[in-house]
Each structure stands twice: as structure tokens, then as C-alpha cells.
Amino acid sequence: MTFRATSRVLLFDQDDRTLLFLQYGKSRDVPPRWITPGGGIDPGEDHDQAAIRELQEETGLALASIAPAFHRGDFDPDQRWHPYETGHWAWYAVRVDRFDPVKDGWTESELADVVEWRWFAVDELDDTEYEYEPVELPGLLRQALTTLES
């Protein structure tokens, strides 16, 4: 069975909107979905290091450190978008001033597969024509916001 450990980051602006990317998965046989910044852990990295690296690569935002993950767990990847069968993730929440992501650190596949990006309010997710991943994203967003307010 194939496994992937990932770090996902919820960036919130001053209006509690979060940055999402509309991105294709393993193929274009299914529509793209909205996802958060983040990705797989490289050899020798821990979840915190991967979160910081992925943020810089995918958005251009350079952080020296990151607050502890607010959620960790195993998950079953949606096979429409992923080639791996099991996973473990750590979720982070970061408050930032709204900015436009830069593509300087994007991989070739990200350059080809990212359709657009947008800052979303939690309640706007149900009004988009595309799905979001994971399906529990609205709950994770609400949970993350409570950690930022405390």
C-alpha cells in the first residue's frame, strides 16, 4: 500500500479568509478541486519543516518558524486526485496580511495543474462550482480560527 505524509497550511488574512488553490490532481480526467497550500514531507524533514518549505514554494511566503499543528491524523486520500492509498497529515494555521502568491517555487506539475487561486470565507466554499479537498475542510477552517483567536 502506498503512503504519503503531508503538511497542510491554512493561511488566514485579517478578514478570516483562507488562501486556496484550484488544482488538478493525478490526471485531468476529473475536474480540479480547491486545496490548501502544503504537500508531502521530503526525506529528513518533519511536518513543521515541510509546512514552512511548502508555504515558501507554493506562495512565496517565507516563515522562520510555524506554530504547532492544530490537527494531526491519518486519512484515506480521495483516489480521484491521488495515487497514494493512505496518508498522515498535520494541519497548521497562520495569520497573514493578504497577499498575491508568487509562482517562483512552483514545480512543473504545479505550473501546469494550478488553474487559479483565491481567498475564501468559510461560508463561500459551498457556493463554488468546484469541490474542495478534504471534504472536512470547512470544519478544519473553523477549528483553525479558534486556535488563532486564543
XYZ file of N, CA and C in Angstrom:
450
model
N 0.836 -1.177 0.000
C 0.000 0.000 0.000
C 0.886 1.247 0.000
N 0.558 2.234 -0.822
C 1.364 3.450 -0.881
C 0.894 4.448 0.174
N 1.857 5.141 0.773
C 1.615 6.048 1.892
C 2.276 7.389 1.612
N 1.650 8.468 2.092
C 2.255 9.797 1.982
C 1.953 10.598 3.241
N 2.994 11.166 3.825
C 2.844 12.095 4.943
C 2.831 13.504 4.373
N 1.894 14.325 4.817
C 1.760 15.678 4.288
C 1.584 16.702 5.405
N 1.922 17.928 5.071
C 1.662 19.090 5.918
C 0.783 20.037 5.121
N -0.321 20.469 5.706
C -1.256 21.388 5.053
C -1.306 22.667 5.882
N -1.373 23.811 5.205
C -1.344 25.094 5.912
C -2.566 25.927 5.535
N -3.270 26.381 6.551
C -4.390 27.292 6.363
C -3.885 28.699 6.659
N -3.765 29.487 5.601
C -3.371 30.893 5.743
C -4.641 31.716 5.860
N -4.740 32.521 6.913
C -5.904 33.376 7.112
C -5.487 34.834 7.039
N -6.254 35.618 6.282
C -5.994 37.054 6.249
C -6.731 37.732 7.397
N -6.677 39.050 7.432
C -7.280 39.820 8.512
C -8.802 39.712 8.540
N -9.409 39.240 7.435
C -10.866 39.071 7.364
C -11.285 37.612 7.517
N -10.386 36.763 8.015
C -10.643 35.328 8.215
C -10.904 34.578 6.914
N -10.343 35.080 5.833
C -10.414 34.356 4.550
C -9.150 33.516 4.426
N -9.292 32.358 3.793
C -8.160 31.452 3.649
C -7.796 31.283 2.186
N -6.515 31.139 1.943
C -5.997 31.005 0.583
C -6.135 29.564 0.102
N -6.796 29.395 -1.041
C -6.938 28.078 -1.660
C -6.519 28.143 -3.118
N -6.054 27.004 -3.604
C -5.657 26.866 -4.998
C -6.601 25.894 -5.699
N -7.074 26.261 -6.880
C -7.861 25.351 -7.713
C -6.862 24.567 -8.547
N -6.754 23.270 -8.266
C -5.671 22.482 -8.844
C -6.158 21.093 -9.244
N -5.654 20.650 -10.400
C -5.903 19.278 -10.828
C -5.078 18.334 -9.966
N -5.505 17.075 -9.917
C -4.773 16.055 -9.187
C -3.946 15.203 -10.120
N -4.024 13.884 -9.937
C -3.161 12.961 -10.668
C -3.459 12.931 -12.160
N -4.636 13.413 -12.578
C -4.958 13.447 -14.011
C -6.005 14.525 -14.259
N -6.261 14.771 -15.506
C -7.313 15.730 -15.867
C -8.610 15.025 -16.231
N -8.721 13.771 -15.831
C -9.943 13.024 -16.077
C -11.077 13.464 -15.163
N -10.727 14.148 -14.085
C -11.735 14.693 -13.167
C -11.462 16.185 -13.019
N -12.491 16.972 -12.682
C -12.283 18.417 -12.540
C -11.291 18.729 -11.422
N -10.704 19.930 -11.453
C -9.825 20.329 -10.355
C -10.641 20.536 -9.093
N -9.943 20.650 -7.970
C -10.595 20.914 -6.693
C -9.796 21.988 -5.970
N -10.458 22.663 -5.025
C -9.802 23.682 -4.204
C -9.020 22.990 -3.099
N -7.741 23.349 -2.949
C -6.896 22.773 -1.902
C -6.094 23.878 -1.221
N -5.580 23.535 -0.061
C -4.759 24.471 0.711
C -3.307 24.374 0.269
N -2.497 25.363 0.599
C -1.056 25.193 0.414
C -0.565 24.021 1.267
N 0.465 23.378 0.803
C 1.055 22.276 1.544
C 1.378 21.122 0.623
N 1.963 20.087 1.197
C 2.314 18.928 0.398
C 3.117 17.923 1.187
N 3.753 17.062 0.445
C 4.462 15.937 1.029
C 5.717 16.317 1.785
N 6.044 15.465 2.744
C 7.255 15.637 3.541
C 8.417 15.003 2.801
N 9.480 15.765 2.623
C 10.690 15.269 1.966
C 11.528 14.460 2.950
N 12.387 13.562 2.441
C 13.268 12.799 3.339
C 14.070 13.732 4.248
N 14.108 13.396 5.533
C 14.853 14.188 6.505
C 14.064 15.327 7.117
N 12.851 15.594 6.638
C 12.029 16.676 7.170
C 11.039 16.145 8.198
N 10.592 17.039 9.078
C 9.436 16.735 9.906
C 8.260 17.561 9.361
N 7.097 17.405 9.972
C 5.912 18.113 9.474
C 6.099 19.629 9.504
N 6.693 20.168 10.584
C 6.883 21.615 10.684
C 7.768 22.134 9.552
N 8.874 21.458 9.319
C 9.801 21.877 8.256
C 9.132 21.806 6.886
N 8.351 20.755 6.665
C 7.657 20.619 5.381
C 6.630 21.737 5.199
N 5.921 22.092 6.256
C 4.929 23.166 6.160
C 5.598 24.481 5.769
N 6.711 24.802 6.407
C 7.436 26.046 6.105
C 7.956 26.031 4.673
N 8.548 24.910 4.252
C 9.091 24.802 2.891
C 7.971 24.892 1.849
N 6.904 24.143 2.057
C 5.799 24.145 1.093
C 5.172 25.535 0.970
N 5.020 26.234 2.090
C 4.483 27.594 2.027
C 5.346 28.489 1.146
N 6.648 28.412 1.336
C 7.527 29.255 0.536
C 7.469 28.859 -0.944
N 7.488 27.560 -1.217
C 7.463 27.109 -2.607
C 6.152 27.464 -3.300
N 5.035 27.315 -2.596
C 3.740 27.467 -3.239
C 3.162 28.872 -3.191
N 3.646 29.700 -2.245
C 3.084 31.052 -2.126
C 4.128 32.154 -2.185
N 5.381 31.820 -1.912
C 6.424 32.829 -1.798
C 6.578 33.363 -0.388
N 5.709 32.963 0.529
C 5.759 33.426 1.913
C 6.853 32.669 2.664
N 7.824 33.400 3.191
C 8.936 32.791 3.930
C 8.716 32.989 5.427
N 8.585 31.893 6.154
C 8.442 31.934 7.600
C 9.683 31.342 8.248
N 10.116 31.940 9.344
C 11.254 31.390 10.088
C 10.820 30.229 10.958
N 9.560 30.260 11.410
C 9.024 29.199 12.250
C 7.513 29.150 12.054
N 6.908 28.116 12.618
C 5.454 27.963 12.491
C 4.911 27.436 13.818
N 3.716 27.890 14.191
C 3.079 27.410 15.416
C 2.791 25.918 15.288
N 2.697 25.214 16.398
C 2.415 23.769 16.328
C 1.134 23.475 15.550
N 1.105 22.304 14.940
C -0.080 21.868 14.205
C -1.290 21.834 15.148
N -2.442 22.263 14.652
C -3.660 22.226 15.465
C -4.421 20.923 15.264
N -4.061 20.164 14.240
C -4.745 18.885 13.962
C -3.762 17.942 13.279
N -3.775 16.699 13.710
C -2.965 15.635 13.091
C -3.825 14.386 12.988
N -3.572 13.584 11.966
C -4.318 12.341 11.877
C -4.024 11.580 10.615
N -4.474 10.337 10.596
C -4.390 9.516 9.397
C -5.596 9.822 8.532
N -5.452 9.626 7.225
C -6.569 9.878 6.321
C -6.503 8.933 5.133
N -7.649 8.762 4.493
C -7.749 7.978 3.264
C -7.860 8.956 2.104
N -6.818 9.077 1.291
C -6.839 10.032 0.185
C -7.954 9.728 -0.814
N -8.529 10.774 -1.360
C -9.544 10.631 -2.398
C -8.842 10.145 -3.661
N -9.179 8.958 -4.103
C -8.489 8.315 -5.226
C -8.731 9.011 -6.564
N -9.708 9.910 -6.622
C -9.881 10.666 -7.865
C -8.679 11.578 -8.127
N -8.039 12.035 -7.041
C -6.980 13.023 -7.186
C -5.595 12.519 -6.796
N -5.513 11.395 -6.081
C -4.223 10.972 -5.532
C -3.844 9.556 -5.922
N -2.563 9.320 -6.164
C -2.107 7.966 -6.479
C -1.775 7.134 -5.242
N -1.679 7.758 -4.078
C -1.349 7.007 -2.868
C -2.630 6.583 -2.156
N -2.521 5.538 -1.324
C -3.707 4.912 -0.740
C -3.970 5.293 0.718
N -2.922 5.636 1.451
C -3.093 6.046 2.841
C -2.221 7.267 3.103
N -2.547 7.979 4.157
C -1.750 9.160 4.474
C -1.865 9.562 5.928
N -0.966 10.436 6.307
C -0.984 11.065 7.628
C -0.698 12.548 7.403
N -1.510 13.390 8.017
C -1.302 14.824 7.818
C -1.234 15.579 9.127
N -0.594 16.736 9.025
C -0.571 17.719 10.103
C -1.098 19.016 9.499
N -2.012 19.682 10.201
C -2.631 20.928 9.742
C -2.156 22.087 10.610
N -1.797 23.180 9.945
C -1.277 24.385 10.588
C -2.170 25.570 10.254
N -2.208 26.549 11.147
C -2.948 27.793 10.928
C -1.988 28.964 11.114
N -2.018 29.885 10.144
C -1.128 31.045 10.166
C -1.931 32.281 9.771
N -1.812 33.344 10.560
C -2.459 34.626 10.235
C -1.462 35.486 9.460
N -1.891 36.027 8.330
C -1.030 36.855 7.478
C -1.832 38.032 6.946
N -1.125 39.037 6.453
C -1.777 40.069 5.655
C -2.024 39.464 4.286
N -3.178 39.757 3.697
C -3.497 39.191 2.381
C -2.419 39.590 1.377
N -2.048 38.648 0.532
C -1.026 38.874 -0.476
C -1.355 38.047 -1.711
N -0.681 38.340 -2.802
C -0.811 37.549 -4.021
C 0.315 36.535 -4.050
N -0.001 35.233 -4.135
C 1.053 34.227 -4.199
C 1.937 34.420 -5.425
N 3.186 34.020 -5.305
C 4.104 34.038 -6.444
C 4.423 32.600 -6.837
N 4.679 32.404 -8.121
C 4.886 31.065 -8.669
C 6.350 30.658 -8.749
N 7.251 31.457 -8.218
C 8.683 31.209 -8.386
C 9.122 29.818 -7.934
N 8.484 29.262 -6.908
C 8.893 27.968 -6.390
C 8.052 26.803 -6.864
N 7.150 27.057 -7.814
C 6.250 26.002 -8.265
C 6.988 24.964 -9.101
N 6.567 23.715 -8.941
C 7.101 22.630 -9.767
C 6.462 22.704 -11.152
N 6.998 21.938 -12.094
C 6.401 21.898 -13.433
C 4.953 21.454 -13.375
N 4.667 20.462 -12.536
C 3.281 19.979 -12.456
C 2.369 21.041 -11.836
N 2.861 21.789 -10.851
C 2.037 22.858 -10.281
C 1.776 23.945 -11.313
N 2.782 24.292 -12.090
C 2.588 25.297 -13.140
C 1.527 24.841 -14.132
N 1.486 23.555 -14.407
C 0.511 23.016 -15.362
C -0.860 22.787 -14.726
N -0.886 22.441 -13.436
C -2.128 21.970 -12.818
C -2.885 23.000 -11.992
N -2.233 24.079 -11.570
C -2.945 25.100 -10.795
C -3.693 26.002 -11.766
N -4.997 26.047 -11.615
C -5.866 26.811 -12.506
C -5.993 28.257 -12.037
N -6.183 28.428 -10.734
C -6.302 29.765 -10.149
C -6.134 29.652 -8.639
N -6.111 30.799 -7.977
C -6.078 30.845 -6.527
C -7.049 31.922 -6.078
N -7.476 31.820 -4.800
C -8.468 32.771 -4.289
C -8.490 32.717 -2.764
N -8.798 33.843 -2.136
C -9.014 33.913 -0.687
C -10.500 33.698 -0.436
N -10.845 32.667 0.338
C -12.229 32.275 0.597
C -12.633 32.536 2.041
N -13.872 33.000 2.242
C -14.506 32.936 3.553
C -15.043 31.517 3.700
N -15.116 31.023 4.913
C -15.563 29.643 5.131
C -16.901 29.381 4.446
N -17.845 30.299 4.594
C -19.183 30.084 4.054
C -19.231 30.130 2.533
N -18.205 30.639 1.888
C -18.192 30.707 0.424
C -17.857 29.367 -0.227
N -17.324 28.425 0.535
C -16.917 27.154 -0.055
C -18.081 26.393 -0.675
N -19.245 26.494 -0.075
C -20.398 25.771 -0.605
C -20.983 26.424 -1.848
N -20.550 27.640 -2.172
C -21.085 28.342 -3.331
C -20.194 28.241 -4.563
N -19.079 27.525 -4.462
C -18.202 27.382 -5.614
C -18.650 26.194 -6.450
N -18.412 26.261 -7.749
C -18.821 25.154 -8.619
C -17.905 23.944 -8.493
N -16.744 24.118 -7.873
C -15.787 23.019 -7.734
C -15.795 22.466 -6.313
N -15.413 21.223 -6.193
C -15.277 20.606 -4.877
C -14.046 21.169 -4.188
N -13.939 20.897 -2.906
C -12.746 21.236 -2.151
C -12.271 19.963 -1.467
N -10.998 19.970 -1.143
C -10.402 18.804 -0.506
C -9.591 19.244 0.699
N -9.797 18.570 1.834
C -10.668 17.425 2.079
C -12.119 17.866 2.279
N -13.025 16.902 2.302
C -14.438 17.238 2.476
C -14.681 17.903 3.829
N -13.823 17.624 4.811
C -13.991 18.244 6.132
C -13.304 19.606 6.240
N -12.929 20.211 5.101
C -12.223 21.495 5.122
C -12.971 22.590 5.889
N -14.289 22.780 5.712
C -14.950 23.843 6.488
C -14.788 23.667 7.997
N -14.890 22.446 8.490
C -14.695 22.194 9.918
C -13.273 22.473 10.356
N -12.299 22.100 9.516
C -10.900 22.391 9.827
C -10.646 23.894 9.852
N -11.262 24.632 8.938
C -11.117 26.086 8.919
C -11.657 26.693 10.215
N -12.837 26.250 10.640
C -13.427 26.781 11.874
C -12.561 26.418 13.086
N -12.068 25.191 13.116
C -11.197 24.766 14.209
C -9.923 25.612 14.232
N -9.343 25.838 13.063
C -8.119 26.626 12.985
C -8.345 28.058 13.464
N -9.462 28.651 13.083
C -9.745 30.024 13.508
C -9.833 30.135 15.025
N -10.366 29.122 15.696
C -10.431 29.186 17.165
C -9.037 29.143 17.765
N -8.094 28.452 17.120
C -6.735 28.412 17.659
C -6.040 29.750 17.464
N -6.390 30.467 16.412
C -5.757 31.766 16.152
C -6.322 32.848 17.077
N -7.546 32.667 17.530
C -8.184 33.666 18.384
C -7.799 33.514 19.843
N -7.287 32.350 20.221
C -6.980 32.136 21.637
C -5.614 32.645 22.011
